[in-house]
């Protein structure tokens, strides 16, 4: 019965990211369908939920279009912790190096956060999120992420 679902961008350079986004949106949408069969069996839940999509890698769609977030979260004070956590993801480093020749993924994460910070017009480093259309999920204006992170967030619709 979540109120907030964070997932991948619906358009990203990786097919598995797009598929994960699609599955998360479908799960959030079907939560209120009493006839939807689940395993294990769960009662439907018709409470509001807001789905937010992360920025795609490179802050661009696969066709190169810039993706501008609706929600900008200041991560300036957290970037070193983010770097530390991402560095612990050893298989990501190995896979990116072997499959795509990307070895500087920690620096790339910081640079992408810097780009989103610039888009925000307020933060040095930021994460960007886009809120999925509310239809089928919640009443218009329901934005629990903004409510939770108001002191470190800028929202632009």
mmCIF file of N, CA, C and O in Angstrom, residues 48-90:
data_model
loop_
_atom_site.group_PDB
_atom_site.id
_atom_site.type_symbol
_atom_site.label_atom_id
_atom_site.label_comp_id
_atom_site.label_asym_id
_atom_site.label_seq_id
_atom_site.Cartn_x
_atom_site.Cartn_y
_atom_site.Cartn_z
ATOM 1 N N UNK A 48 -4.533 6.328 -2.661
ATOM 2 C CA UNK A 48 -3.766 7.047 -3.682
ATOM 3 C C UNK A 48 -2.296 6.630 -3.700
ATOM 4 O O UNK A 48 -1.712 6.290 -2.672
ATOM 5 N N UNK A 49 -1.721 6.668 -4.887
ATOM 6 C CA UNK A 49 -0.303 6.400 -5.066
ATOM 7 C C UNK A 49 0.221 7.363 -6.129
ATOM 8 O O UNK A 49 -0.490 7.705 -7.073
ATOM 9 N N UNK A 50 1.439 7.817 -5.934
ATOM 10 C CA UNK A 50 2.093 8.678 -6.917
ATOM 11 C C UNK A 50 3.315 7.941 -7.437
ATOM 12 O O UNK A 50 4.117 7.419 -6.662
ATOM 13 N N UNK A 51 3.452 7.898 -8.746
ATOM 14 C CA UNK A 51 4.579 7.243 -9.398
ATOM 15 C C UNK A 51 5.510 8.335 -9.914
ATOM 16 O O UNK A 51 5.062 9.284 -10.570
ATOM 17 N N UNK A 52 6.808 8.181 -9.621
ATOM 18 C CA UNK A 52 7.817 9.143 -10.057
ATOM 19 C C UNK A 52 8.882 8.405 -10.853
ATOM 20 O O UNK A 52 9.364 7.355 -10.438
ATOM 21 N N UNK A 53 9.248 8.977 -11.984
ATOM 22 C CA UNK A 53 10.262 8.393 -12.857
ATOM 23 C C UNK A 53 11.584 9.131 -12.696
ATOM 24 O O UNK A 53 11.631 10.362 -12.734
ATOM 25 N N UNK A 54 12.667 8.360 -12.521
ATOM 26 C CA UNK A 54 14.017 8.919 -12.440
ATOM 27 C C UNK A 54 14.419 9.476 -13.803
ATOM 28 O O UNK A 54 13.820 9.159 -14.835
ATOM 29 N N UNK A 55 15.468 10.261 -13.791
ATOM 30 C CA UNK A 55 16.036 10.739 -15.045
ATOM 31 C C UNK A 55 16.633 9.560 -15.813
ATOM 32 O O UNK A 55 17.229 8.667 -15.215
ATOM 33 N N UNK A 56 16.498 9.559 -17.130
ATOM 34 C CA UNK A 56 17.189 8.533 -17.911
ATOM 35 C C UNK A 56 18.693 8.796 -17.889
ATOM 36 O O UNK A 56 19.133 9.917 -17.633
ATOM 37 N N UNK A 57 19.454 7.769 -18.170
ATOM 38 C CA UNK A 57 20.909 7.933 -18.215
ATOM 39 C C UNK A 57 21.254 8.983 -19.278
ATOM 40 O O UNK A 57 20.731 8.954 -20.387
ATOM 41 N N UNK A 58 22.105 9.906 -18.924
ATOM 42 C CA UNK A 58 22.473 10.985 -19.833
ATOM 43 C C UNK A 58 21.490 12.132 -19.829
ATOM 44 O O UNK A 58 21.662 13.102 -20.572
ATOM 45 N N UNK A 59 20.415 12.018 -19.007
ATOM 46 C CA UNK A 59 19.358 13.034 -18.944
ATOM 47 C C UNK A 59 18.676 13.240 -20.291
ATOM 48 O O UNK A 59 18.133 14.303 -20.571
ATOM 49 N N UNK A 60 18.736 12.210 -21.127
ATOM 50 C CA UNK A 60 18.156 12.301 -22.477
ATOM 51 C C UNK A 60 17.441 11.015 -22.833
ATOM 52 O O UNK A 60 17.788 9.941 -22.350
ATOM 53 N N UNK A 61 16.452 11.138 -23.715
ATOM 54 C CA UNK A 61 15.776 9.956 -24.244
ATOM 55 C C UNK A 61 16.716 9.241 -25.209
ATOM 56 O O UNK A 61 17.753 9.797 -25.600
ATOM 57 N N UNK A 62 16.355 8.032 -25.639
ATOM 58 C CA UNK A 62 17.189 7.343 -26.626
ATOM 59 C C UNK A 62 17.330 8.113 -27.943
ATOM 60 O O UNK A 62 18.247 7.854 -28.716
ATOM 61 N N UNK A 63 16.456 9.075 -28.201
ATOM 62 C CA UNK A 63 16.554 9.887 -29.409
ATOM 63 C C UNK A 63 17.292 11.198 -29.162
ATOM 64 O O UNK A 63 17.332 12.073 -30.025
ATOM 65 N N UNK A 64 17.878 11.347 -27.971
ATOM 66 C CA UNK A 64 18.707 12.507 -27.682
ATOM 67 C C UNK A 64 17.969 13.717 -27.151
ATOM 68 O O UNK A 64 18.569 14.778 -26.979
ATOM 69 N N UNK A 65 16.679 13.591 -26.879
ATOM 70 C CA UNK A 65 15.910 14.732 -26.380
ATOM 71 C C UNK A 65 16.165 14.927 -24.888
ATOM 72 O O UNK A 65 16.130 13.968 -24.116
ATOM 73 N N UNK A 66 16.418 16.161 -24.482
ATOM 74 C CA UNK A 66 16.634 16.483 -23.080
ATOM 75 C C UNK A 66 15.364 16.190 -22.286
ATOM 76 O O UNK A 66 14.264 16.549 -22.711
ATOM 77 N N UNK A 67 15.524 15.541 -21.146
ATOM 78 C CA UNK A 67 14.402 15.264 -20.256
ATOM 79 C C UNK A 67 14.504 16.215 -19.071
ATOM 80 O O UNK A 67 15.491 16.204 -18.340
ATOM 81 N N UNK A 68 13.510 17.065 -18.917
ATOM 82 C CA UNK A 68 13.491 18.020 -17.815
ATOM 83 C C UNK A 68 12.571 17.502 -16.720
ATOM 84 O O UNK A 68 11.396 17.233 -16.966
ATOM 85 N N UNK A 69 13.107 17.363 -15.518
ATOM 86 C CA UNK A 69 12.307 16.851 -14.406
ATOM 87 C C UNK A 69 11.198 17.815 -14.004
ATOM 88 O O UNK A 69 11.238 18.998 -14.328
ATOM 89 N N UNK A 70 10.240 17.272 -13.270
ATOM 90 C CA UNK A 70 9.253 18.124 -12.603
ATOM 91 C C UNK A 70 9.686 18.383 -11.167
ATOM 92 O O UNK A 70 9.316 19.384 -10.578
ATOM 93 N N UNK A 71 10.484 17.463 -10.621
ATOM 94 C CA UNK A 71 10.929 17.540 -9.229
ATOM 95 C C UNK A 71 12.456 17.483 -9.191
ATOM 96 O O UNK A 71 13.051 16.558 -9.737
ATOM 97 N N UNK A 72 13.036 18.466 -8.533
ATOM 98 C CA UNK A 72 14.493 18.541 -8.383
ATOM 99 C C UNK A 72 14.819 18.395 -6.900
ATOM 100 O O UNK A 72 14.344 19.192 -6.084
ATOM 101 N N UNK A 73 15.623 17.387 -6.569
ATOM 102 C CA UNK A 73 15.992 17.137 -5.176
ATOM 103 C C UNK A 73 17.467 17.465 -4.991
ATOM 104 O O UNK A 73 18.324 16.911 -5.683
ATOM 105 N N UNK A 74 17.750 18.352 -4.055
ATOM 106 C CA UNK A 74 19.131 18.751 -3.763
ATOM 107 C C UNK A 74 19.885 17.571 -3.147
ATOM 108 O O UNK A 74 19.510 17.072 -2.092
ATOM 109 N N UNK A 75 20.941 17.122 -3.819
ATOM 110 C CA UNK A 75 21.780 16.036 -3.293
ATOM 111 C C UNK A 75 23.208 16.516 -3.058
ATOM 112 O O UNK A 75 24.115 15.705 -2.871
ATOM 113 N N UNK A 76 23.404 17.820 -3.019
ATOM 114 C CA UNK A 76 24.745 18.388 -2.863
ATOM 115 C C UNK A 76 25.456 17.843 -1.632
ATOM 116 O O UNK A 76 26.641 17.496 -1.692
ATOM 117 N N UNK A 77 24.747 17.725 -0.531
ATOM 118 C CA UNK A 77 25.374 17.248 0.711
ATOM 119 C C UNK A 77 25.471 15.723 0.760
ATOM 120 O O UNK A 77 26.090 15.177 1.666
ATOM 121 N N UNK A 78 24.886 15.027 -0.203
ATOM 122 C CA UNK A 78 24.844 13.572 -0.188
ATOM 123 C C UNK A 78 25.671 12.920 -1.284
ATOM 124 O O UNK A 78 25.743 11.689 -1.359
ATOM 125 N N UNK A 79 26.296 13.700 -2.133
ATOM 126 C CA UNK A 79 26.939 13.133 -3.311
ATOM 127 C C UNK A 79 28.083 12.183 -2.953
ATOM 128 O O UNK A 79 28.265 11.165 -3.630
ATOM 129 N N UNK A 80 28.816 12.466 -1.905
ATOM 130 C CA UNK A 80 29.903 11.549 -1.532
ATOM 131 C C UNK A 80 29.346 10.220 -1.036
ATOM 132 O O UNK A 80 29.908 9.164 -1.332
ATOM 133 N N UNK A 81 28.242 10.253 -0.330
ATOM 134 C CA UNK A 81 27.590 9.009 0.114
ATOM 135 C C UNK A 81 27.039 8.249 -1.091
ATOM 136 O O UNK A 81 27.141 7.028 -1.163
ATOM 137 N N UNK A 82 26.452 8.961 -2.040
ATOM 138 C CA UNK A 82 25.974 8.324 -3.265
ATOM 139 C C UNK A 82 27.127 7.655 -4.001
ATOM 140 O O UNK A 82 26.999 6.526 -4.482
ATOM 141 N N UNK A 83 28.252 8.337 -4.085
ATOM 142 C CA UNK A 83 29.439 7.788 -4.752
ATOM 143 C C UNK A 83 29.890 6.506 -4.042
ATOM 144 O O UNK A 83 30.201 5.510 -4.677
ATOM 145 N N UNK A 84 29.930 6.545 -2.733
ATOM 146 C CA UNK A 84 30.336 5.391 -1.924
ATOM 147 C C UNK A 84 29.409 4.198 -2.162
ATOM 148 O O UNK A 84 29.865 3.067 -2.340
ATOM 149 N N UNK A 85 28.118 4.454 -2.172
ATOM 150 C CA UNK A 85 27.147 3.381 -2.376
ATOM 151 C C UNK A 85 27.227 2.812 -3.795
ATOM 152 O O UNK A 85 27.175 1.595 -3.990
ATOM 153 N N UNK A 86 27.360 3.679 -4.779
ATOM 154 C CA UNK A 86 27.462 3.219 -6.161
ATOM 155 C C UNK A 86 28.746 2.427 -6.377
ATOM 156 O O UNK A 86 28.761 1.434 -7.102
ATOM 157 N N UNK A 87 29.823 2.825 -5.718
ATOM 158 C CA UNK A 87 31.095 2.105 -5.843
ATOM 159 C C UNK A 87 30.991 0.686 -5.287
ATOM 160 O O UNK A 87 31.714 -0.215 -5.727
ATOM 161 N N UNK A 88 30.091 0.484 -4.337
ATOM 162 C CA UNK A 88 29.907 -0.852 -3.758
ATOM 163 C C UNK A 88 29.188 -1.798 -4.722
ATOM 164 O O UNK A 88 29.157 -3.005 -4.503
ATOM 165 N N UNK A 89 28.647 -1.273 -5.781
ATOM 166 C CA UNK A 89 27.922 -2.074 -6.783
ATOM 167 C C UNK A 89 28.942 -2.611 -7.783
ATOM 168 O O UNK A 89 29.012 -2.179 -8.935
ATOM 169 N N UNK A 90 29.758 -3.563 -7.336
ATOM 170 C CA UNK A 90 30.900 -4.059 -8.115
ATOM 171 C C UNK A 90 30.492 -4.633 -9.472
ATOM 172 O O UNK A 90 31.174 -4.413 -10.467
#
